[in-house]
Coordinates of C-alpha atoms and ligand atoms in Angstrom, one line a residue:
M1 CA 124.0 104.6 135.7
D2 CA 125.1 107.8 134.0
E3 CA 126.4 110.4 136.4
R4 CA 124.8 113.4 134.9
A5 CA 121.2 112.1 134.8
A6 CA 121.6 109.9 137.8
R7 CA 122.2 113.0 139.9
D8 CA 118.5 113.7 139.9
G9 CA 117.3 110.2 139.1
Q10 CA 116.3 111.1 135.6
W11 CA 117.9 108.1 134.0
W12 CA 115.7 108.2 130.9
R13 CA 117.0 111.6 129.8
D14 CA 120.1 110.2 128.3
A15 CA 119.6 106.4 128.4
V16 CA 120.6 104.1 125.6
I17 CA 117.7 101.8 125.1
Y18 CA 118.0 98.6 123.1
E19 CA 114.8 97.2 121.5
I20 CA 114.4 93.4 121.7
Y21 CA 112.0 91.6 119.4
P22 CA 111.9 88.5 121.5
R23 CA 111.0 86.1 118.7
S24 CA 114.2 86.9 116.9
F25 CA 116.8 87.6 119.6
A26 CA 118.0 84.2 120.8
D27 CA 116.3 80.8 121.1
A28 CA 117.4 78.7 124.1
D29 CA 114.9 75.8 123.8
G30 CA 115.5 74.9 120.1
D31 CA 112.1 75.5 118.6
G32 CA 113.4 78.1 116.2
V33 CA 111.7 80.9 118.0
G34 CA 113.5 83.3 120.4
D35 CA 112.6 83.2 124.0
L36 CA 113.3 84.8 127.4
A37 CA 115.8 82.1 128.4
G38 CA 117.7 83.1 125.2
V39 CA 117.7 86.8 126.2
R40 CA 118.8 85.8 129.7
S41 CA 121.8 83.9 128.4
R42 CA 122.8 87.0 126.4
L43 CA 122.7 89.6 129.1
G44 CA 126.5 89.7 129.0
Y45 CA 126.4 90.7 125.4
L46 CA 124.0 93.6 126.2
R47 CA 126.1 94.8 129.1
D48 CA 129.2 94.7 126.9
L49 CA 127.4 96.6 124.2
G50 CA 126.8 99.3 126.8
V51 CA 123.0 99.7 126.9
D52 CA 121.2 101.1 129.9
A53 CA 117.8 99.6 129.3
I54 CA 116.0 97.0 127.1
W55 CA 112.6 97.4 125.6
F56 CA 110.7 94.2 124.9
T57 CA 108.1 94.2 122.2
P58 CA 105.1 92.3 123.5
W59 CA 105.9 89.0 125.2
Y60 CA 102.3 88.3 126.4
L61 CA 100.0 85.5 125.5
S62 CA 99.0 86.1 121.9
P63 CA 97.8 84.3 118.7
M64 CA 100.5 86.4 116.9
A65 CA 98.2 87.8 114.3
D66 CA 100.5 90.8 114.4
G67 CA 103.7 89.6 116.0
G68 CA 102.3 89.8 119.5
Y69 CA 100.6 93.3 119.1
D70 CA 97.4 91.3 119.5
V71 CA 97.4 90.6 123.2
T72 CA 95.1 87.9 124.8
D73 CA 96.4 88.3 128.4
Y74 CA 98.8 90.9 129.7
R75 CA 99.6 88.9 132.8
T76 CA 100.7 85.7 131.1
I77 CA 103.9 85.3 129.0
D78 CA 103.3 83.6 125.7
P79 CA 104.4 80.0 126.1
A80 CA 106.6 80.4 123.0
F81 CA 108.7 82.9 125.0
G82 CA 108.5 81.4 128.5
T83 CA 106.8 81.9 131.8
L84 CA 106.0 84.8 134.1
A85 CA 108.6 83.5 136.6
E86 CA 111.2 83.6 133.8
A87 CA 110.2 87.2 133.0
E88 CA 110.6 88.2 136.6
E89 CA 114.0 86.5 136.8
L90 CA 115.0 88.2 133.6
I91 CA 114.0 91.6 134.9
R92 CA 116.0 91.0 138.1
D93 CA 119.1 89.6 136.3
A94 CA 119.1 92.4 133.9
L95 CA 119.0 95.0 136.7
A96 CA 121.9 93.2 138.4
V97 CA 124.1 94.0 135.4
G98 CA 122.8 97.6 135.3
I99 CA 120.1 97.2 132.6
R100 CA 116.5 98.3 133.2
T101 CA 113.5 96.7 131.5
I102 CA 110.8 98.4 129.6
V103 CA 107.7 96.5 128.5
D104 CA 105.2 97.2 125.7
V105 CA 101.6 98.0 126.4
V106 CA 99.1 98.0 123.5
P107 CA 96.1 100.0 124.7
N108 CA 94.4 100.7 121.4
H109 CA 93.3 97.2 120.8
V110 CA 93.4 93.6 122.1
S111 CA 93.4 90.3 120.3
D112 CA 90.2 88.9 119.0
Q113 CA 90.9 86.0 121.3
H114 CA 90.9 88.2 124.4
P115 CA 88.2 87.1 126.9
W116 CA 86.5 90.5 126.7
F117 CA 86.2 90.3 122.9
Q118 CA 85.1 86.6 123.0
A119 CA 82.4 87.6 125.5
A120 CA 81.4 90.6 123.3
L121 CA 80.9 88.3 120.3
A122 CA 78.8 85.9 122.3
A123 CA 76.7 88.7 123.7
A124 CA 73.9 90.5 122.0
P125 CA 74.0 94.0 120.3
G126 CA 73.6 96.7 122.9
S127 CA 75.0 94.4 125.7
P128 CA 77.5 95.7 128.3
E129 CA 80.1 93.2 126.9
R130 CA 80.0 94.9 123.5
A131 CA 80.3 98.4 125.1
R132 CA 84.0 97.9 125.7
F133 CA 84.6 97.8 121.9
W134 CA 83.2 99.6 118.9
F135 CA 80.3 97.5 117.7
R136 CA 77.9 99.3 115.4
P137 CA 75.1 98.4 113.0
G138 CA 76.1 98.7 109.3
C139 CA 74.9 101.4 107.0
G140 CA 72.9 101.0 103.8
P141 CA 70.3 98.4 103.0
G142 CA 70.5 95.4 105.4
G143 CA 73.4 97.1 107.2
G144 CA 75.7 95.7 104.6
E145 CA 78.0 98.7 104.5
M146 CA 80.7 99.6 107.0
P147 CA 79.8 102.3 109.6
T148 CA 82.7 104.4 108.3
R149 CA 85.2 104.4 105.5
W150 CA 88.3 105.0 107.6
P151 CA 91.4 103.5 106.1
S152 CA 93.4 100.9 108.1
M153 CA 96.9 101.4 109.2
F154 CA 97.5 98.0 107.5
A155 CA 95.7 98.6 104.2
G156 CA 92.2 97.2 103.8
D157 CA 89.0 97.8 105.8
T158 CA 88.7 98.9 109.4
W159 CA 85.4 97.1 110.1
T160 CA 84.5 93.4 110.2
R161 CA 81.0 92.2 110.2
T162 CA 80.0 89.7 112.9
K163 CA 77.4 86.9 112.8
N164 CA 74.4 86.8 115.0
A165 CA 73.7 83.7 117.1
D166 CA 71.3 82.4 114.4
G167 CA 73.9 82.8 111.7
T168 CA 72.5 86.0 110.1
P169 CA 74.8 88.9 109.5
G170 CA 75.2 91.0 112.6
E171 CA 76.9 94.2 113.8
W172 CA 80.3 95.4 112.6
Y173 CA 83.3 96.0 114.9
L174 CA 86.1 98.5 114.4
H175 CA 89.8 97.6 114.1
L176 CA 92.2 100.2 112.9
F177 CA 94.8 97.4 112.4
S178 CA 94.0 93.8 111.4
T179 CA 90.7 92.0 111.9
G180 CA 92.3 90.1 114.8
Q181 CA 92.9 93.4 116.7
P182 CA 89.5 94.9 117.8
D183 CA 89.8 98.5 119.0
L184 CA 88.8 99.2 122.6
D185 CA 86.4 102.0 123.5
W186 CA 88.4 104.2 125.9
S187 CA 85.3 106.0 127.2
H188 CA 84.5 102.8 129.0
P189 CA 85.6 102.8 132.6
D190 CA 86.6 99.1 132.5
V191 CA 89.1 99.8 129.7
R192 CA 90.8 102.5 131.7
R193 CA 90.8 100.6 134.9
E194 CA 92.2 97.5 133.4
H195 CA 95.1 99.3 131.7
E196 CA 96.0 101.1 134.9
D197 CA 96.1 97.8 136.6
V198 CA 98.3 96.3 133.9
L199 CA 100.8 99.2 134.5
R200 CA 100.9 98.4 138.2
F201 CA 101.2 94.7 137.5
W202 CA 104.5 95.2 135.6
F203 CA 105.8 98.1 137.7
D204 CA 105.3 95.9 140.7
R205 CA 107.6 93.4 139.0
G206 CA 110.5 95.8 138.7
V207 CA 109.8 97.1 135.2
A208 CA 111.3 100.6 134.8
G209 CA 109.0 101.8 132.0
V210 CA 106.3 101.1 129.5
R211 CA 106.4 101.8 125.8
I212 CA 102.9 102.7 124.7
D213 CA 101.9 101.3 121.4
S214 CA 99.9 103.5 119.0
A215 CA 99.6 106.0 121.7
A216 CA 97.8 108.7 119.7
L217 CA 95.0 106.4 118.4
L218 CA 93.1 105.3 121.6
V219 CA 90.3 107.9 121.6
K220 CA 87.7 108.1 118.8
D221 CA 85.1 110.6 118.1
P222 CA 82.0 108.8 119.4
A223 CA 79.9 110.1 116.5
L224 CA 82.2 108.2 114.1
P225 CA 82.3 110.8 111.4
E226 CA 84.3 110.4 108.2
I227 CA 87.8 111.8 108.2
P228 CA 87.7 115.4 107.0
A229 CA 89.8 116.3 104.0
D230 CA 92.2 118.5 106.0
P231 CA 91.5 118.0 109.7
G232 CA 92.7 120.7 112.0
P233 CA 94.4 120.0 115.3
G234 CA 92.4 117.6 117.4
E235 CA 89.8 117.2 114.6
H236 CA 90.7 113.8 113.3
P237 CA 88.1 111.3 114.4
N238 CA 90.7 108.6 115.4
T239 CA 94.1 110.3 115.9
D240 CA 95.5 112.7 118.4
R241 CA 92.3 113.6 120.1
D242 CA 92.5 116.0 123.0
E243 CA 90.9 113.5 125.5
L244 CA 94.0 111.3 125.3
H245 CA 96.0 113.7 127.5
D246 CA 93.7 113.0 130.5
I247 CA 94.4 109.2 130.1
Y248 CA 98.1 109.8 130.2
R249 CA 97.9 112.1 133.1
G250 CA 96.3 109.2 135.0
W251 CA 99.1 106.9 133.9
R252 CA 101.8 109.4 135.0
E253 CA 100.3 109.5 138.5
I254 CA 100.7 105.8 138.7
A255 CA 104.3 105.9 137.4
D256 CA 105.1 108.7 139.9
S257 CA 103.6 106.7 142.8
Y258 CA 106.7 104.4 142.7
P259 CA 109.7 105.4 144.7
A260 CA 112.5 107.0 142.6
D261 CA 115.2 106.2 145.0
E262 CA 114.9 102.4 144.9
D263 CA 115.6 100.0 142.1
P264 CA 114.8 100.4 139.2
G265 CA 114.3 104.1 139.8
R266 CA 111.6 106.3 138.3
R267 CA 109.1 104.4 136.2
I268 CA 108.7 106.0 132.8
L269 CA 106.2 106.2 130.0
V270 CA 107.4 106.2 126.4
G271 CA 104.9 107.0 123.6
E272 CA 104.8 105.5 120.1
I273 CA 103.4 108.6 118.5
W274 CA 103.5 109.1 114.7
L275 CA 102.4 112.7 114.2
P276 CA 103.7 115.0 111.5
D277 CA 103.0 118.1 113.6
V278 CA 105.8 118.3 116.1
E279 CA 103.9 120.9 118.2
R280 CA 101.1 118.5 118.7
F281 CA 103.6 115.7 119.4
V282 CA 105.2 117.4 122.3
R283 CA 101.9 118.1 124.0
Y284 CA 102.1 114.4 125.1
L285 CA 105.4 115.2 126.8
R286 CA 104.2 118.0 129.1
P287 CA 105.5 117.5 132.7
D288 CA 102.5 115.6 133.9
E289 CA 102.2 113.3 130.9
L290 CA 104.7 111.0 129.1
H291 CA 108.4 111.1 129.8
T292 CA 109.5 110.7 126.2
A293 CA 108.3 109.6 122.8
F294 CA 109.9 108.2 119.7
N295 CA 111.2 110.8 117.3
F296 CA 110.0 109.3 114.0
D297 CA 110.5 112.5 112.1
F298 CA 114.3 112.0 112.4
L299 CA 114.0 108.3 111.4
A300 CA 112.0 109.2 108.3
R301 CA 114.4 111.8 106.9
P302 CA 116.5 111.0 103.9
W303 CA 120.3 111.0 104.2
D304 CA 120.6 114.7 103.5
A305 CA 122.4 117.3 105.7
A306 CA 119.8 120.1 105.4
Q307 CA 116.9 117.6 106.0
L308 CA 118.6 116.1 109.1
R309 CA 119.6 119.5 110.5
E310 CA 116.0 120.8 110.0
S311 CA 114.7 117.7 111.9
I312 CA 117.2 118.1 114.7
D313 CA 116.5 121.8 115.1
A314 CA 112.7 121.4 115.0
T315 CA 112.9 118.5 117.5
L316 CA 115.0 120.4 120.0
A317 CA 113.0 123.6 119.7
A318 CA 109.7 121.8 120.2
H319 CA 111.0 119.7 123.2
A320 CA 112.6 122.7 125.1
P321 CA 109.4 124.4 126.3
V322 CA 108.0 121.1 127.8
G323 CA 111.3 120.2 129.4
A324 CA 111.3 116.6 127.9
P325 CA 114.4 115.1 126.4
A326 CA 114.4 114.3 122.7
T327 CA 114.9 110.7 121.5
W328 CA 116.9 109.5 118.5
V329 CA 115.8 106.5 116.7
L330 CA 117.2 105.1 113.5
S331 CA 114.9 102.0 113.2
N332 CA 112.6 99.5 114.9
H333 CA 110.7 96.3 114.1
D334 CA 108.3 98.2 111.8
V335 CA 110.7 100.0 109.4
T336 CA 113.3 99.2 106.7
R337 CA 116.8 98.5 108.2
P338 CA 119.0 101.6 107.9
V339 CA 121.7 99.8 106.0
T340 CA 119.2 99.1 103.2
R341 CA 117.4 102.4 103.4
Y342 CA 120.4 104.6 103.3
G343 CA 121.7 102.8 100.3
R344 CA 118.8 103.8 98.2
A345 CA 118.4 106.8 95.9
E346 CA 115.3 107.8 98.0
S347 CA 116.7 107.2 101.4
G348 CA 113.8 108.5 103.6
F349 CA 111.3 106.2 105.1
S350 CA 107.5 106.1 104.7
F351 CA 105.1 103.2 105.0
A352 CA 103.2 104.4 102.0
A353 CA 106.3 104.2 99.7
K354 CA 107.5 100.8 100.9
R355 CA 107.8 98.5 97.9
A356 CA 109.7 95.3 97.2
G357 CA 112.5 95.4 94.7
T358 CA 113.7 99.0 95.3
P359 CA 117.4 99.0 94.3
T360 CA 119.9 99.6 97.1
D361 CA 123.7 99.9 97.2
P362 CA 124.7 97.9 100.3
E363 CA 128.2 99.3 100.6
L364 CA 126.9 102.9 100.5
G365 CA 124.1 101.9 103.0
V366 CA 126.6 100.5 105.5
R367 CA 128.9 103.5 105.2
R368 CA 126.0 105.9 105.8
A369 CA 124.5 103.8 108.6
R370 CA 127.8 103.9 110.4
A371 CA 127.9 107.7 110.1
A372 CA 124.3 107.9 111.2
A373 CA 125.1 105.8 114.3
L374 CA 127.7 108.3 115.4
L375 CA 125.4 111.3 114.6
S376 CA 122.4 109.9 116.5
A377 CA 124.5 108.9 119.5
A378 CA 126.0 112.4 119.8
L379 CA 122.7 114.3 119.8
P380 CA 121.1 115.6 123.0
G381 CA 118.7 113.1 124.7
S382 CA 118.2 109.4 124.7
L383 CA 119.0 106.9 122.1
Y384 CA 117.2 103.8 120.8
I385 CA 119.0 100.9 119.1
Y386 CA 117.0 98.1 117.4
Q387 CA 118.4 94.7 117.7
G388 CA 120.7 93.8 114.8
D389 CA 121.4 97.4 113.8
E390 CA 124.6 97.2 115.9
L391 CA 125.5 94.3 113.6
G392 CA 124.6 96.3 110.4
L393 CA 122.1 93.7 109.4
P394 CA 120.4 94.6 106.1
E395 CA 116.7 94.2 105.4
F396 CA 116.2 90.6 104.2
E397 CA 114.2 91.2 101.1
Q398 CA 114.5 87.8 99.4
L399 CA 112.3 86.0 101.9
D400 CA 109.9 83.5 100.2
D401 CA 106.5 85.0 100.0
E402 CA 104.9 81.9 101.6
L403 CA 106.8 82.7 104.8
R404 CA 105.4 86.3 105.0
Q405 CA 102.8 86.5 107.8
D406 CA 102.8 90.2 108.5
P407 CA 99.3 91.7 108.1
M408 CA 100.9 94.6 106.3
Y409 CA 101.8 92.1 103.5
L410 CA 98.7 90.0 103.7
R411 CA 96.2 92.8 103.8
S412 CA 97.9 94.8 101.0
G413 CA 97.7 91.9 98.7
G414 CA 101.5 91.8 98.6
R415 CA 101.9 95.4 97.4
D416 CA 103.6 96.1 100.7
P417 CA 106.4 93.6 101.4
G418 CA 105.6 93.6 105.1
R419 CA 108.0 93.8 108.0
E420 CA 109.6 90.4 108.2
G421 CA 112.7 91.7 106.5
C422 CA 113.8 93.5 109.6
R423 CA 112.7 90.7 112.0
V424 CA 115.0 87.9 111.0
P425 CA 116.6 85.9 113.8
L426 CA 120.0 87.4 114.9
P427 CA 123.2 85.7 113.8
W428 CA 125.4 85.1 116.8
A429 CA 128.2 82.7 115.6
G430 CA 129.2 80.0 113.2
D431 CA 129.3 79.8 109.4
R432 CA 125.8 78.6 108.7
P433 CA 122.2 79.0 109.9
P434 CA 121.0 79.1 112.6
F435 CA 124.2 81.0 113.4
G436 CA 124.0 80.2 117.1
F437 CA 120.5 81.8 117.3
S438 CA 119.1 78.3 118.2
P439 CA 121.0 75.4 119.7
P440 CA 122.8 73.0 117.3
G441 CA 120.4 70.5 115.7
T442 CA 117.5 72.9 115.5
Q443 CA 115.4 72.2 112.4
A444 CA 114.6 75.7 111.2
T445 CA 114.3 79.2 112.6
W446 CA 110.9 80.8 112.4
L447 CA 112.2 83.0 109.6
P448 CA 115.2 81.7 107.6
Q449 CA 118.5 83.6 107.9
P450 CA 120.5 84.5 104.7
A451 CA 123.6 82.4 104.3
E452 CA 125.7 85.6 103.8
W453 CA 125.1 86.6 107.4
A454 CA 128.0 84.3 108.3
A455 CA 130.1 87.5 107.9
L456 CA 127.8 89.5 110.2
T457 CA 127.6 87.2 113.2
V458 CA 128.5 88.6 116.6
A459 CA 131.5 86.3 116.8
A460 CA 132.8 87.4 113.4
Q461 CA 132.4 91.1 114.3
E462 CA 134.0 90.7 117.8
A463 CA 137.1 89.5 115.9
D464 CA 137.1 92.6 113.6
P465 CA 138.0 96.0 115.0
G466 CA 136.5 97.6 111.9
S467 CA 133.1 96.0 112.3
M468 CA 129.8 97.7 113.0
L469 CA 129.6 96.0 116.4
A470 CA 133.1 97.4 117.3
L471 CA 131.9 100.9 116.2
Y472 CA 128.7 100.7 118.4
R473 CA 130.6 99.4 121.4
A474 CA 133.2 102.1 121.1
A475 CA 130.6 104.8 120.6
L476 CA 128.5 103.8 123.6
R477 CA 131.6 103.6 125.8
I478 CA 132.6 107.1 124.9
R479 CA 129.0 108.3 125.2
R480 CA 128.8 107.0 128.7
D481 CA 132.1 108.7 129.8
E482 CA 131.9 111.9 127.9
P483 CA 130.4 114.7 130.0
G484 CA 129.1 116.7 127.1
L485 CA 127.1 113.8 125.6
G486 CA 123.6 112.5 126.4
D487 CA 121.3 115.1 127.8
G488 CA 122.3 118.8 127.6
P489 CA 122.9 121.6 125.1
M490 CA 124.4 121.4 121.7
E491 CA 125.8 124.2 119.6
W492 CA 126.1 124.1 115.8
L493 CA 129.5 125.1 114.3
S494 CA 129.7 126.8 111.0
S495 CA 130.5 124.3 108.3
A496 CA 130.5 123.8 104.5
D497 CA 127.3 122.8 102.7
G498 CA 126.4 119.2 103.3
V499 CA 128.3 119.0 106.5
L500 CA 126.8 118.8 110.0
A501 CA 129.2 119.9 112.8
F502 CA 128.2 120.6 116.4
R503 CA 129.8 121.0 119.8
R504 CA 128.6 119.1 122.9
G505 CA 130.1 120.6 126.0
P506 CA 133.3 122.5 126.1
S507 CA 135.6 119.8 124.5
F508 CA 133.6 117.5 122.2
T509 CA 132.8 118.0 118.6
C510 CA 130.8 115.7 116.2
V511 CA 131.1 116.3 112.5
V512 CA 129.4 114.4 109.7
N513 CA 130.1 114.8 106.0
L514 CA 127.1 114.2 103.7
S515 CA 128.6 116.3 100.9
P516 CA 129.9 114.6 97.7
G517 CA 133.7 115.2 98.5
P518 CA 136.1 115.1 101.4
V519 CA 136.3 118.1 103.8
T520 CA 138.9 119.4 106.2
L521 CA 138.2 118.4 109.8
P522 CA 137.5 121.3 112.2
G523 CA 140.2 122.1 114.7
H524 CA 140.8 119.3 117.2
T525 CA 143.4 117.8 119.5
A526 CA 142.4 114.2 119.0
V527 CA 140.1 111.9 117.0
L528 CA 138.0 109.9 119.5
L529 CA 136.2 107.8 117.0
S530 CA 135.3 107.8 113.3
S531 CA 132.9 105.8 111.2
A532 CA 135.6 105.3 108.5
P533 CA 139.3 105.9 108.2
L534 CA 140.3 109.6 107.8
P535 CA 143.0 109.7 105.1
N536 CA 145.2 112.8 105.1
G537 CA 143.3 114.2 108.1
E538 CA 140.3 114.8 106.0
L539 CA 136.7 113.6 106.5
P540 CA 135.5 111.6 103.5
T541 CA 132.0 111.6 102.1
D542 CA 129.4 109.8 104.3
T543 CA 131.7 109.7 107.3
A544 CA 131.3 110.9 110.9
A545 CA 134.0 111.7 113.4
W546 CA 134.0 112.5 117.1
L547 CA 136.7 114.9 118.0
R548 CA 138.3 116.2 121.1
N549 CA 138.8 120.0 120.9
E550 CA 140.6 122.5 123.1
R551 CA 138.4 123.5 126.0
E552 CA 136.9 126.9 125.3
Ligands
GLC601 C1 102.8 99.6 116.5 C2 103.8 98.5 116.5 C3 103.5 97.6 115.3 C4 102.1 97.1 115.4 C5 101.1 98.2 115.5 C6 99.7 97.7 116.0 O1 102.9 100.5 115.4 O2 105.1 99.0 116.6 O3 104.4 96.6 115.2 O4 101.8 96.3 114.3 O5 101.4 99.2 116.5 O6 99.7 97.3 117.3

């Protein structure tokens, strides 16, 4: 554990957390789908990479209508991934090599296969079974129109009509995501009790934290009004409602009821909160609520010095009053891989603008993604790494359309390419698919891997000191040893236009050049690491360097 944060047991304040999408990490049983045994066999890789914790996207029983974010049973591991006993062993083994485990909880909705929802469908309108969800009669003649016209996070409608027992059209139910993900009604005591129980179930198994899916969406205005044109704070009928804070205070009490001085230490709550208003965002991070939340503002910014600096300043300024650490996130299983994104003319990210066939310059993208890795690892707070980013994997955009199963693709009629492109099975070794992801002789992986990934395998990169993997390993090693890095203050240094330069502690400087030409390095006694060679002692375009400077 890191010395600085370990001192008071606040391990999450500067942890490096690696996101595992279990379907695509490593497949031990040869069915072409990643599994827990696969992860267990690669714990050495994660230890050598230098991560402090792993976050698993949902590994529970699920029909996989949305990659596992449609949960049928939180207390059962999906058989594609393994068993509960294997999960328990994995949590223990990971901790034995110094890696904590974070699991995903999806409180906004369940799978339409969940026993509660099946019971609700079988029961009559107005029944207690239906009261855990949002069943409503339709509007208009014969109830043929949806109760609201709220847009879905996944394109398309947010209501699906049910059939009565006699086959006639019945009530509608709300789903902010796909039809297979009915929203729960969080004013119902069963819903709250069940989730509190799920938290205890996993904390009791040695899990160190939960990532809360769609954390700002749970509570809805019970009157179900339409969305106002310009909703003020707390006025949106399904996002960021004030009642949410009470739910998370309850969760925090549960997390805090676990001893901080025994493995795995303090249990933490991490929110997936997409809110443009950073002041509203940090309200979830007040001392009696969540510990941290993903900083999507930073992720979404284009590769532009002024934009990134503005995001860093706004993030730190907003976090300071609540005392929560910032997080730095370059990607996850929902967004375009950084190598591809940063190679585009429009290098910011937004779901709305995601289109197939946007040209990208892969060399430029890699160069910038390397610099972005050093920038994000040097900023104050904790760091998230999505599996495969440490290998510099690009978005796989040439996937056959028939293989696309993401509801974002299916529900948008193909306008949105979906998220499979960042979920392709990892290449571990060898010169042809499955690149060691599956054992030899495996027929096919659940998504195909591009043949060119032969150059990006872990084995290939381990043999190359100039690889992305070598850069990540070196960066995380330095980050762990360097007293100024992780949690703590930062200080901007004056720099030329398009250059970000800041000090961390008395003797560490990070400098990133996003300007079109090379710049002189600030004064230093040694170069600790750089994302590209530094010819003539200058910092080229799209390059970052970590420098040792004289102590002040
Ligand atoms: C979150 C997840 C995403 C999922 C959605 C619905 O945004 O990260 O993968 O589709 O929630 O659960």
